[in-house]
Amino acid sequence: MARTRRPFFCGNWKLNGSIAESLALATEVRNGVSTVRDVDVAVAPSFTALHAVAKRLEDGPVAVAAQDCFWEDKGAYTGEVAPAQLVDVGCKYVIVGHSERRQLLGELDAAVNLKARAALKAGLTPIICVGETLAERDSGETLGRVQAQVDAALADMAEADLSRVVIAYEPVWAIGTGRNATPAQAEEVHRFIRSRVAARSAGVAAQMRILYGGSVKADNIRVLMAEENVDGGLVGGASLSAESFVRLVKEGASV
Ligand code: 13P
């Protein structure tokens, strides 16, 4: 069956890397994926390396994502970074609502919505992360939790904006644990997410890319990508080595 949605793989480097290390990794990724067709690839370095990496990757096949943004354009918000500033340094995407921010920094659904809408207004594509904890999965609350996160994140978005959104399903128990969701577990939630988006717009839902994240590697991406509603990956640990990320992109794009 031909894919209806272009696969997308984004490396989330989290809190890792000097400018020099980030440049070296970005350059290797760019060189490694340059021959891969019909795929979108992005890397998300730390704020401190964004400008240098974006310059290095300019006009190439790999786009740059930030790992977070604020929702205001400017003002007395010490330590925050505005979406327009991310555009200014060369970002195309921004990750919002990552579970590490939700869990460690108390980020709430309402803030994720504000960030996603501010990103869209500035011309960025938000990659909105959702996912349940192990306790929520074990008590049968997975779909309820994901529904609440998706509905809140997409609230008050016009259809034209909604059509630019990417969602990443990242079960918290699968992040950095080496224990990834089975393809069937991922597909169940991805299908559910698409149905929530379809309640807003069937057309948007059909073309929205929904990425899976959580211990994704080159040797497990193929079975995940074989699922109808898995359109790519948001990759942590395996994106910190160019060799493993490039292999993952090649494997994932060829399914
Ligand atoms: P790992 O791939 O290291 O499990 O991290 C996933 C993630 O959080 C990507 O945003």
Short mmCIF file of N, CA and C in Angstrom, two decimals, residues 134-232:
data_model
loop_
_atom_site.label_atom_id
_atom_site.label_comp_id
_atom_site.label_asym_id
_atom_site.label_seq_id
_atom_site.Cartn_x
_atom_site.Cartn_y
_atom_site.Cartn_z
N LEU A 134 3.17 5.16 32.84
CA LEU A 134 2.96 3.72 33.04
C LEU A 134 1.75 3.49 33.96
N ALA A 135 1.62 4.33 35.00
CA ALA A 135 0.49 4.16 35.93
C ALA A 135 -0.83 4.36 35.18
N GLU A 136 -0.86 5.34 34.27
CA GLU A 136 -2.08 5.57 33.49
C GLU A 136 -2.37 4.38 32.57
N ARG A 137 -1.33 3.85 31.94
CA ARG A 137 -1.56 2.67 31.07
C ARG A 137 -2.06 1.49 31.90
N ASP A 138 -1.40 1.26 33.03
CA ASP A 138 -1.76 0.10 33.85
C ASP A 138 -3.17 0.19 34.40
N SER A 139 -3.67 1.43 34.57
CA SER A 139 -5.02 1.54 35.10
C SER A 139 -6.05 1.80 33.99
N GLY A 140 -5.63 1.52 32.74
CA GLY A 140 -6.60 1.58 31.63
C GLY A 140 -6.98 2.99 31.22
N GLU A 141 -6.14 3.96 31.55
CA GLU A 141 -6.49 5.36 31.25
C GLU A 141 -5.76 5.91 30.04
N THR A 142 -5.11 5.05 29.27
CA THR A 142 -4.27 5.55 28.17
C THR A 142 -5.05 6.45 27.21
N LEU A 143 -6.14 5.93 26.66
CA LEU A 143 -6.84 6.71 25.64
C LEU A 143 -7.48 7.97 26.23
N GLY A 144 -7.95 7.86 27.46
CA GLY A 144 -8.54 9.04 28.12
C GLY A 144 -7.51 10.13 28.31
N ARG A 145 -6.32 9.74 28.73
CA ARG A 145 -5.26 10.74 28.96
C ARG A 145 -4.83 11.37 27.64
N VAL A 146 -4.65 10.52 26.63
CA VAL A 146 -4.21 11.03 25.33
C VAL A 146 -5.30 11.94 24.73
N GLN A 147 -6.55 11.53 24.90
CA GLN A 147 -7.65 12.37 24.39
C GLN A 147 -7.62 13.76 25.04
N ALA A 148 -7.43 13.78 26.36
CA ALA A 148 -7.40 15.07 27.06
C ALA A 148 -6.24 15.93 26.56
N GLN A 149 -5.08 15.30 26.36
CA GLN A 149 -3.91 16.06 25.90
C GLN A 149 -4.10 16.57 24.47
N VAL A 150 -4.63 15.71 23.60
CA VAL A 150 -4.81 16.11 22.20
C VAL A 150 -5.87 17.22 22.10
N ASP A 151 -7.00 17.01 22.75
CA ASP A 151 -8.07 18.00 22.65
C ASP A 151 -7.62 19.35 23.20
N ALA A 152 -6.91 19.33 24.33
CA ALA A 152 -6.45 20.59 24.91
C ALA A 152 -5.41 21.26 24.01
N ALA A 153 -4.50 20.48 23.47
CA ALA A 153 -3.42 21.07 22.66
C ALA A 153 -3.95 21.70 21.38
N LEU A 154 -5.02 21.12 20.84
CA LEU A 154 -5.54 21.60 19.54
C LEU A 154 -6.69 22.59 19.70
N ALA A 155 -7.03 22.92 20.93
CA ALA A 155 -8.18 23.82 21.16
C ALA A 155 -7.96 25.18 20.49
N ASP A 156 -9.04 25.74 19.98
CA ASP A 156 -9.01 27.09 19.41
C ASP A 156 -8.04 27.26 18.24
N MET A 157 -7.81 26.21 17.51
CA MET A 157 -6.96 26.32 16.31
C MET A 157 -7.86 26.32 15.09
N ALA A 158 -7.63 27.26 14.20
CA ALA A 158 -8.36 27.28 12.93
C ALA A 158 -7.93 26.08 12.10
N GLU A 159 -8.81 25.65 11.18
CA GLU A 159 -8.51 24.46 10.40
C GLU A 159 -7.20 24.60 9.61
N ALA A 160 -6.95 25.79 9.10
CA ALA A 160 -5.72 26.00 8.31
C ALA A 160 -4.48 25.79 9.18
N ASP A 161 -4.58 26.19 10.45
CA ASP A 161 -3.46 25.97 11.39
C ASP A 161 -3.34 24.51 11.76
N LEU A 162 -4.49 23.92 12.04
CA LEU A 162 -4.52 22.50 12.41
C LEU A 162 -3.83 21.64 11.35
N SER A 163 -3.99 22.03 10.10
CA SER A 163 -3.45 21.23 9.00
C SER A 163 -1.92 21.28 8.97
N ARG A 164 -1.32 22.18 9.74
CA ARG A 164 0.16 22.27 9.75
C ARG A 164 0.77 21.58 10.96
N VAL A 165 -0.08 21.04 11.82
CA VAL A 165 0.41 20.44 13.08
C VAL A 165 0.94 19.02 12.85
N VAL A 166 1.99 18.69 13.60
CA VAL A 166 2.47 17.30 13.70
C VAL A 166 2.25 16.86 15.14
N ILE A 167 1.75 15.65 15.34
CA ILE A 167 1.60 15.13 16.70
C ILE A 167 2.59 13.98 16.90
N ALA A 168 3.18 13.93 18.09
CA ALA A 168 4.06 12.80 18.43
C ALA A 168 3.47 12.07 19.63
N TYR A 169 3.20 10.79 19.44
CA TYR A 169 2.76 9.96 20.56
C TYR A 169 3.99 9.35 21.22
N GLU A 170 4.24 9.76 22.45
CA GLU A 170 5.40 9.26 23.19
C GLU A 170 4.95 8.73 24.54
N PRO A 171 4.70 7.42 24.63
CA PRO A 171 4.34 6.88 25.94
C PRO A 171 5.50 7.10 26.91
N VAL A 172 5.21 7.69 28.06
CA VAL A 172 6.27 8.10 28.98
C VAL A 172 7.13 6.90 29.40
N TRP A 173 6.49 5.75 29.55
CA TRP A 173 7.19 4.54 30.00
C TRP A 173 8.13 3.98 28.95
N ALA A 174 8.06 4.49 27.74
CA ALA A 174 8.91 3.97 26.66
C ALA A 174 10.07 4.91 26.35
N ILE A 175 10.12 6.07 27.01
CA ILE A 175 11.15 7.05 26.69
C ILE A 175 12.43 6.76 27.45
N GLY A 176 13.48 6.49 26.70
CA GLY A 176 14.80 6.27 27.30
C GLY A 176 14.89 4.99 28.11
N THR A 177 13.92 4.12 27.97
CA THR A 177 13.90 2.90 28.79
C THR A 177 14.32 1.66 28.02
N GLY A 178 14.40 1.79 26.71
CA GLY A 178 14.70 0.63 25.89
C GLY A 178 13.48 -0.26 25.69
N ARG A 179 12.36 0.14 26.30
CA ARG A 179 11.14 -0.66 26.22
C ARG A 179 10.14 0.11 25.35
N ASN A 180 10.11 -0.20 24.06
CA ASN A 180 9.20 0.60 23.24
C ASN A 180 7.84 -0.07 23.13
N ALA A 181 6.86 0.74 22.75
CA ALA A 181 5.51 0.20 22.57
C ALA A 181 5.56 -0.84 21.45
N THR A 182 4.71 -1.84 21.54
CA THR A 182 4.61 -2.78 20.42
C THR A 182 3.94 -2.02 19.27
N PRO A 183 4.15 -2.50 18.04
CA PRO A 183 3.47 -1.83 16.92
C PRO A 183 1.96 -1.76 17.14
N ALA A 184 1.38 -2.79 17.72
CA ALA A 184 -0.07 -2.78 17.94
C ALA A 184 -0.47 -1.73 18.98
N GLN A 185 0.33 -1.59 20.03
CA GLN A 185 0.03 -0.56 21.04
C GLN A 185 0.15 0.83 20.43
N ALA A 186 1.20 1.05 19.63
CA ALA A 186 1.37 2.36 18.98
C ALA A 186 0.21 2.62 18.03
N GLU A 187 -0.12 1.63 17.21
CA GLU A 187 -1.18 1.82 16.21
C GLU A 187 -2.52 2.14 16.88
N GLU A 188 -2.82 1.47 17.98
CA GLU A 188 -4.09 1.73 18.66
C GLU A 188 -4.20 3.22 19.04
N VAL A 189 -3.11 3.76 19.60
CA VAL A 189 -3.17 5.15 20.05
C VAL A 189 -3.10 6.11 18.86
N HIS A 190 -2.28 5.79 17.87
CA HIS A 190 -2.19 6.67 16.69
C HIS A 190 -3.55 6.75 15.98
N ARG A 191 -4.20 5.61 15.85
CA ARG A 191 -5.52 5.58 15.20
C ARG A 191 -6.52 6.42 16.00
N PHE A 192 -6.42 6.30 17.32
CA PHE A 192 -7.31 7.05 18.20
C PHE A 192 -7.06 8.56 18.06
N ILE A 193 -5.77 8.93 18.03
CA ILE A 193 -5.44 10.36 17.87
C ILE A 193 -6.02 10.89 16.56
N ARG A 194 -5.86 10.09 15.50
CA ARG A 194 -6.38 10.55 14.19
C ARG A 194 -7.90 10.70 14.25
N SER A 195 -8.55 9.84 15.00
CA SER A 195 -10.01 9.94 15.10
C SER A 195 -10.40 11.21 15.87
N ARG A 196 -9.59 11.61 16.85
CA ARG A 196 -9.89 12.86 17.58
C ARG A 196 -9.73 14.05 16.63
N VAL A 197 -8.70 14.01 15.81
CA VAL A 197 -8.49 15.11 14.85
C VAL A 197 -9.62 15.10 13.81
N ALA A 198 -10.06 13.90 13.44
CA ALA A 198 -11.13 13.78 12.44
C ALA A 198 -12.44 14.38 12.94
N ALA A 199 -12.61 14.38 14.26
CA ALA A 199 -13.81 14.98 14.83
C ALA A 199 -13.83 16.49 14.54
N ARG A 200 -12.63 17.04 14.34
CA ARG A 200 -12.52 18.47 13.98
C ARG A 200 -12.57 18.65 12.47
N SER A 201 -11.81 17.82 11.76
CA SER A 201 -11.77 17.89 10.29
C SER A 201 -11.25 16.57 9.73
N ALA A 202 -12.09 15.89 8.98
CA ALA A 202 -11.68 14.60 8.41
C ALA A 202 -10.53 14.80 7.43
N GLY A 203 -10.59 15.89 6.68
CA GLY A 203 -9.54 16.15 5.68
C GLY A 203 -8.19 16.38 6.34
N VAL A 204 -8.19 17.17 7.41
CA VAL A 204 -6.94 17.43 8.12
C VAL A 204 -6.42 16.14 8.74
N ALA A 205 -7.32 15.36 9.34
CA ALA A 205 -6.90 14.13 10.01
C ALA A 205 -6.23 13.17 9.03
N ALA A 206 -6.75 13.11 7.82
CA ALA A 206 -6.22 12.16 6.83
C ALA A 206 -4.79 12.49 6.44
N GLN A 207 -4.43 13.78 6.49
CA GLN A 207 -3.07 14.13 6.06
C GLN A 207 -2.13 14.46 7.22
N MET A 208 -2.64 14.49 8.46
CA MET A 208 -1.77 14.85 9.59
C MET A 208 -0.75 13.75 9.89
N ARG A 209 0.49 14.17 10.10
CA ARG A 209 1.51 13.18 10.44
C ARG A 209 1.56 12.96 11.95
N ILE A 210 1.49 11.69 12.32
CA ILE A 210 1.53 11.31 13.73
C ILE A 210 2.77 10.42 13.92
N LEU A 211 3.73 10.96 14.68
CA LEU A 211 5.01 10.28 14.89
C LEU A 211 4.94 9.44 16.16
N TYR A 212 5.72 8.36 16.19
CA TYR A 212 5.86 7.59 17.41
C TYR A 212 7.22 7.93 18.03
N GLY A 213 7.26 8.05 19.36
CA GLY A 213 8.53 8.27 20.05
C GLY A 213 8.61 7.42 21.30
N GLY A 214 9.80 6.94 21.59
CA GLY A 214 10.00 6.10 22.77
C GLY A 214 10.85 4.91 22.40
N SER A 215 12.16 5.03 22.63
CA SER A 215 13.11 3.94 22.35
C SER A 215 13.05 3.47 20.90
N VAL A 216 12.86 4.42 19.98
CA VAL A 216 12.89 4.08 18.55
C VAL A 216 14.34 3.90 18.12
N LYS A 217 14.58 2.83 17.35
CA LYS A 217 15.94 2.54 16.87
C LYS A 217 15.84 2.04 15.44
N ALA A 218 17.01 1.94 14.81
CA ALA A 218 17.02 1.46 13.42
C ALA A 218 16.41 0.07 13.32
N ASP A 219 16.63 -0.75 14.36
CA ASP A 219 16.12 -2.12 14.22
C ASP A 219 14.69 -2.32 14.71
N ASN A 220 14.00 -1.26 15.17
CA ASN A 220 12.58 -1.46 15.44
C ASN A 220 11.67 -0.51 14.66
N ILE A 221 12.28 0.38 13.87
CA ILE A 221 11.44 1.37 13.17
C ILE A 221 10.59 0.74 12.07
N ARG A 222 11.10 -0.31 11.44
CA ARG A 222 10.35 -0.88 10.30
C ARG A 222 8.99 -1.44 10.71
N VAL A 223 8.96 -2.17 11.82
CA VAL A 223 7.68 -2.76 12.22
C VAL A 223 6.70 -1.67 12.67
N LEU A 224 7.24 -0.60 13.24
CA LEU A 224 6.35 0.51 13.64
C LEU A 224 5.80 1.21 12.41
N MET A 225 6.70 1.48 11.44
CA MET A 225 6.27 2.18 10.22
C MET A 225 5.32 1.35 9.37
N ALA A 226 5.30 0.04 9.61
CA ALA A 226 4.39 -0.81 8.84
C ALA A 226 2.94 -0.60 9.28
N GLU A 227 2.75 0.03 10.43
CA GLU A 227 1.38 0.30 10.88
C GLU A 227 0.79 1.47 10.10
N GLU A 228 -0.50 1.37 9.84
CA GLU A 228 -1.17 2.34 8.95
C GLU A 228 -1.07 3.79 9.44
N ASN A 229 -1.13 3.97 10.77
CA ASN A 229 -1.20 5.35 11.28
C ASN A 229 0.10 5.86 11.90
N VAL A 230 1.19 5.12 11.70
CA VAL A 230 2.50 5.59 12.19
C VAL A 230 3.24 6.22 11.01
N ASP A 231 3.50 7.52 11.12
CA ASP A 231 4.03 8.27 9.97
C ASP A 231 5.48 8.70 10.13
N GLY A 232 6.11 8.23 11.23
CA GLY A 232 7.50 8.63 11.42
C GLY A 232 7.88 8.49 12.87
#
